[in-house]
């Protein structure tokens, strides 16, 4: 029982970081209807920004953290302007967006390899590694902080989307981009905001990810799993992305704990295929009849 | 004359909205029937239901007494019903000839292996297909444009090409969705004549959606009027012209045309 | 021949087979896959089982690789080809990764450390022969009713359905054929390297194949052939600037999407007939221009068509 609870706690902690990443995929999907595979690269940059801010610039953790998510927000925006905006203006089919995203992703990963090399880097110690005992289970400080910061960030995002005028405009655009444009919503601005929001969350996720594991250019491959979580929850649905991520985090740790850690990565893709076969709209998404 | 198409209690809901609400009507074989109504009346949705593009919420569609409700679009085409689209859907990057050739395929039988190896039957049937496509283009006056890319054609010719492509399937029933949209009165009248000619030459039945009432009056023998998803009225042109409800519906909706 | 050059030619030839299949799927049927490396993996391992474990001749290995990849793709197609939008693309991504991870954990076939000792049966000769057969078959297919039906699906799916084309069937056909090609490419690769490892069949490999097809121009067979050779050679020539290679690659992909979305050949085919036509068009255009100059000073009104 204690082991079970322990797994749940570990799962929640990693799931919350997946959620930060998955929300970025879902936000973009809800507005632009394509899977933004460059998002993984942005997350990786977030991890490096934080790392170098702390090691090279010797910034304190919070400043490095802020620098990182500012940087990723700008990077996400830049990618949108360069790689997607021309396609949007041309009303290119979604496949072009995906390929362009792949190009951006390859570029980001390899520019890092080419400039600072493929080595693994370890974050300086910020939080004490001794775990906090909660009854029979032990919770790492970093895990606890990760969980709360993620939860707070996601709560702020929900507040922004539900309560502000801009958030309402995002919802309207997600529902129907053309109709929103007709009603006077500046859709170009909406797209920019969405990329900034996704970028900020990517930066936060990147720093945490780097701290929990290590920093290296292929982190993006692991973020593919958060994409799986977004599909699991229902592409385009924010609550779905969060739920899918938490579930994926828990399932993963359970599989690693009770079966074999070798199946840890595999399970994500098994879930992906199962979801696509049995419920392609995911847990919370819906697929509507295309207008003809 | 018998009915080629019978629509019974046809209903389609999108969420709360009933876009088509318990509609009944028949289409007589060999005739030209008009389907009219203001914007959003549900005309296009009925076409989508007949051709299996949308799933029916309730009700039935019978084609020559056979229940074809919720049949896959390609099978509906096999049975002999083809259509055009309100917002033209050509194979945009293909040329005029290829657009029509592709629709002729139903009349070829050669298999996959024969295509891979270019066996004799492949050659023979390909020649026949090409001839058929060319004949149709000749008849529809598109032969001199056969190498033009569909996307680059003037609007009126794109509509004409879409009709040609539909004819390539040798349909028994041809559904035309606002074929005259965007045309001036002259062009529209020509088109209406063409439709009548096509009906006679290919020996088929036509169901045509038209937004402008006056235009259908000339060519349609029978007219069905829809409003807010419901059938408002049906009858011969002169009956419809005098119908109070129809006039009201149109006065309410005409200014919003698009 | 220089062994180094021969090696690159062999790799180009192997890539070409996989690319030919993907050219059909993506260029003609309009479906994108990020999992074709997974089909290559299935082909590579199946062929190795046949030749190394069962000791059968290489041709059996190749045939088995095509069949096994085709069967798996058919199962995947059944599950996902009815989905709209990029769900198919996502599914192939998931499949490709899943295959790789399964092989990673399957110790019977070497697991993640790889599987050595596969017979070195791939030669430049048998690869060139397979390349020629592969290209001819696809070229014939796309100029038949079956191929044109696939093109119609790519161009306008709904209109294709209404024109009596079973779009599901034709997407499936394109997928199964392309998977079989990928399977054969995998078999050839394994029997050239004499060593296979799941890592060789990652998503990066899948993306690389798709990019070659796009680089060559969607819907152009000759473009795909040129793309496969150029993009296999180029990295070798650029060995000196090796680490910048993929950086440039990423930028080039975006640039193509933005600037020349139809790729190198833009759907145009290099055949004797197309050359003749091109020259005829050029000549006609020149004549029109000359003629118009005779009659008026303003020749801008008389373009060359298009
Ligand atoms: N796929 C869909 N999802 C949701 N609502 C739809 C869909 N297709 C049609 N509708 C709705 O159904 C109603 C009827 O639409 P329909 O296109 O059939 O009208 P119409 O009579 O063809 O009008 P028009 O003259 O403008 O072409 C409209 O309110 C439309 O918004
Ligand atoms: Mg309509």
JSON list of C-alpha atoms and ligand atoms in Angstrom, two decimals, chain A residues 289-292, chain B residues 14 17 19 37-46 54 86 177-178 209 211 258, ligand 1:
[
{"chain": "A", "resi": 289, "resn": "UNK", "atom": "CA", "xyz": [-18.87, 16.51, -38.52]},
{"chain": "A", "resi": 290, "resn": "UNK", "atom": "CA", "xyz": [-16.87, 18.49, -41.01]},
{"chain": "A", "resi": 291, "resn": "UNK", "atom": "CA", "xyz": [-18.87, 21.03, -42.92]},
{"chain": "A", "resi": 292, "resn": "UNK", "atom": "CA", "xyz": [-19.37, 20.12, -46.56]},
{"chain": "B", "resi": 14, "resn": "UNK", "atom": "CA", "xyz": [-26.45, 19.64, -35.39]},
{"chain": "B", "resi": 17, "resn": "UNK", "atom": "CA", "xyz": [-30.29, 22.94, -34.30]},
{"chain": "B", "resi": 19, "resn": "UNK", "atom": "CA", "xyz": [-31.01, 21.91, -39.97]},
{"chain": "B", "resi": 37, "resn": "UNK", "atom": "CA", "xyz": [-35.42, 28.37, -49.93]},
{"chain": "B", "resi": 38, "resn": "UNK", "atom": "CA", "xyz": [-33.65, 31.24, -48.18]},
{"chain": "B", "resi": 39, "resn": "UNK", "atom": "CA", "xyz": [-30.15, 31.04, -46.70]},
{"chain": "B", "resi": 40, "resn": "UNK", "atom": "CA", "xyz": [-29.69, 28.36, -44.10]},
{"chain": "B", "resi": 41, "resn": "UNK", "atom": "CA", "xyz": [-32.95, 26.65, -45.04]},
{"chain": "B", "resi": 42, "resn": "UNK", "atom": "CA", "xyz": [-31.21, 23.27, -45.13]},
{"chain": "B", "resi": 43, "resn": "UNK", "atom": "CA", "xyz": [-30.97, 22.73, -48.89]},
{"chain": "B", "resi": 44, "resn": "UNK", "atom": "CA", "xyz": [-27.29, 21.79, -49.00]},
{"chain": "B", "resi": 45, "resn": "UNK", "atom": "CA", "xyz": [-27.74, 19.65, -45.92]},
{"chain": "B", "resi": 46, "resn": "UNK", "atom": "CA", "xyz": [-30.37, 17.61, -47.78]},
{"chain": "B", "resi": 54, "resn": "UNK", "atom": "CA", "xyz": [-23.61, 13.49, -43.45]},
{"chain": "B", "resi": 86, "resn": "UNK", "atom": "CA", "xyz": [-22.03, 24.89, -53.70]},
{"chain": "B", "resi": 177, "resn": "UNK", "atom": "CA", "xyz": [-26.08, 22.84, -55.73]},
{"chain": "B", "resi": 178, "resn": "UNK", "atom": "CA", "xyz": [-26.55, 26.45, -56.85]},
{"chain": "B", "resi": 209, "resn": "UNK", "atom": "CA", "xyz": [-30.88, 23.91, -55.66]},
{"chain": "B", "resi": 211, "resn": "UNK", "atom": "CA", "xyz": [-31.33, 30.52, -54.40]},
{"chain": "B", "resi": 258, "resn": "UNK", "atom": "CA", "xyz": [-24.71, 35.53, -50.27]},
{"chain": "D", "resi": 1, "resn": "LIG", "atom": "N1", "xyz": [-21.48, 20.50, -40.41]},
{"chain": "D", "resi": 1, "resn": "LIG", "atom": "C1", "xyz": [-22.34, 21.35, -39.83]},
{"chain": "D", "resi": 1, "resn": "LIG", "atom": "N2", "xyz": [-22.22, 21.59, -38.51]},
{"chain": "D", "resi": 1, "resn": "LIG", "atom": "C2", "xyz": [-23.06, 22.45, -37.88]},
{"chain": "D", "resi": 1, "resn": "LIG", "atom": "N3", "xyz": [-24.07, 23.10, -38.49]},
{"chain": "D", "resi": 1, "resn": "LIG", "atom": "C3", "xyz": [-24.24, 22.92, -39.82]},
{"chain": "D", "resi": 1, "resn": "LIG", "atom": "C4", "xyz": [-23.38, 22.04, -40.54]},
{"chain": "D", "resi": 1, "resn": "LIG", "atom": "N4", "xyz": [-23.79, 22.04, -41.85]},
{"chain": "D", "resi": 1, "resn": "LIG", "atom": "C5", "xyz": [-24.84, 22.89, -41.91]},
{"chain": "D", "resi": 1, "resn": "LIG", "atom": "N5", "xyz": [-25.12, 23.41, -40.71]},
{"chain": "D", "resi": 1, "resn": "LIG", "atom": "C6", "xyz": [-26.22, 24.35, -40.38]},
{"chain": "D", "resi": 1, "resn": "LIG", "atom": "O1", "xyz": [-27.39, 23.86, -40.92]},
{"chain": "D", "resi": 1, "resn": "LIG", "atom": "C7", "xyz": [-28.21, 24.92, -41.41]},
{"chain": "D", "resi": 1, "resn": "LIG", "atom": "C8", "xyz": [-28.60, 24.67, -42.84]},
{"chain": "D", "resi": 1, "resn": "LIG", "atom": "O2", "xyz": [-27.44, 24.83, -43.66]},
{"chain": "D", "resi": 1, "resn": "LIG", "atom": "P1", "xyz": [-27.45, 24.56, -45.23]},
{"chain": "D", "resi": 1, "resn": "LIG", "atom": "O3", "xyz": [-26.04, 24.71, -45.68]},
{"chain": "D", "resi": 1, "resn": "LIG", "atom": "O4", "xyz": [-28.09, 23.28, -45.51]},
{"chain": "D", "resi": 1, "resn": "LIG", "atom": "O5", "xyz": [-28.31, 25.75, -45.79]},
{"chain": "D", "resi": 1, "resn": "LIG", "atom": "P2", "xyz": [-28.66, 26.12, -47.27]},
{"chain": "D", "resi": 1, "resn": "LIG", "atom": "O6", "xyz": [-30.12, 26.04, -47.40]},
{"chain": "D", "resi": 1, "resn": "LIG", "atom": "O7", "xyz": [-27.84, 25.33, -48.20]},
{"chain": "D", "resi": 1, "resn": "LIG", "atom": "O8", "xyz": [-28.23, 27.65, -47.30]},
{"chain": "D", "resi": 1, "resn": "LIG", "atom": "P3", "xyz": [-27.46, 28.50, -48.41]},
{"chain": "D", "resi": 1, "resn": "LIG", "atom": "O9", "xyz": [-28.47, 29.07, -49.30]},
{"chain": "D", "resi": 1, "resn": "LIG", "atom": "O10", "xyz": [-26.78, 29.55, -47.60]},
{"chain": "D", "resi": 1, "resn": "LIG", "atom": "O11", "xyz": [-26.50, 27.59, -49.09]},
{"chain": "D", "resi": 1, "resn": "LIG", "atom": "C9", "xyz": [-27.41, 26.20, -41.22]},
{"chain": "D", "resi": 1, "resn": "LIG", "atom": "O12", "xyz": [-27.86, 26.84, -40.05]},
{"chain": "D", "resi": 1, "resn": "LIG", "atom": "C10", "xyz": [-26.00, 25.70, -41.04]},
{"chain": "D", "resi": 1, "resn": "LIG", "atom": "O13", "xyz": [-25.25, 26.56, -40.22]}
]
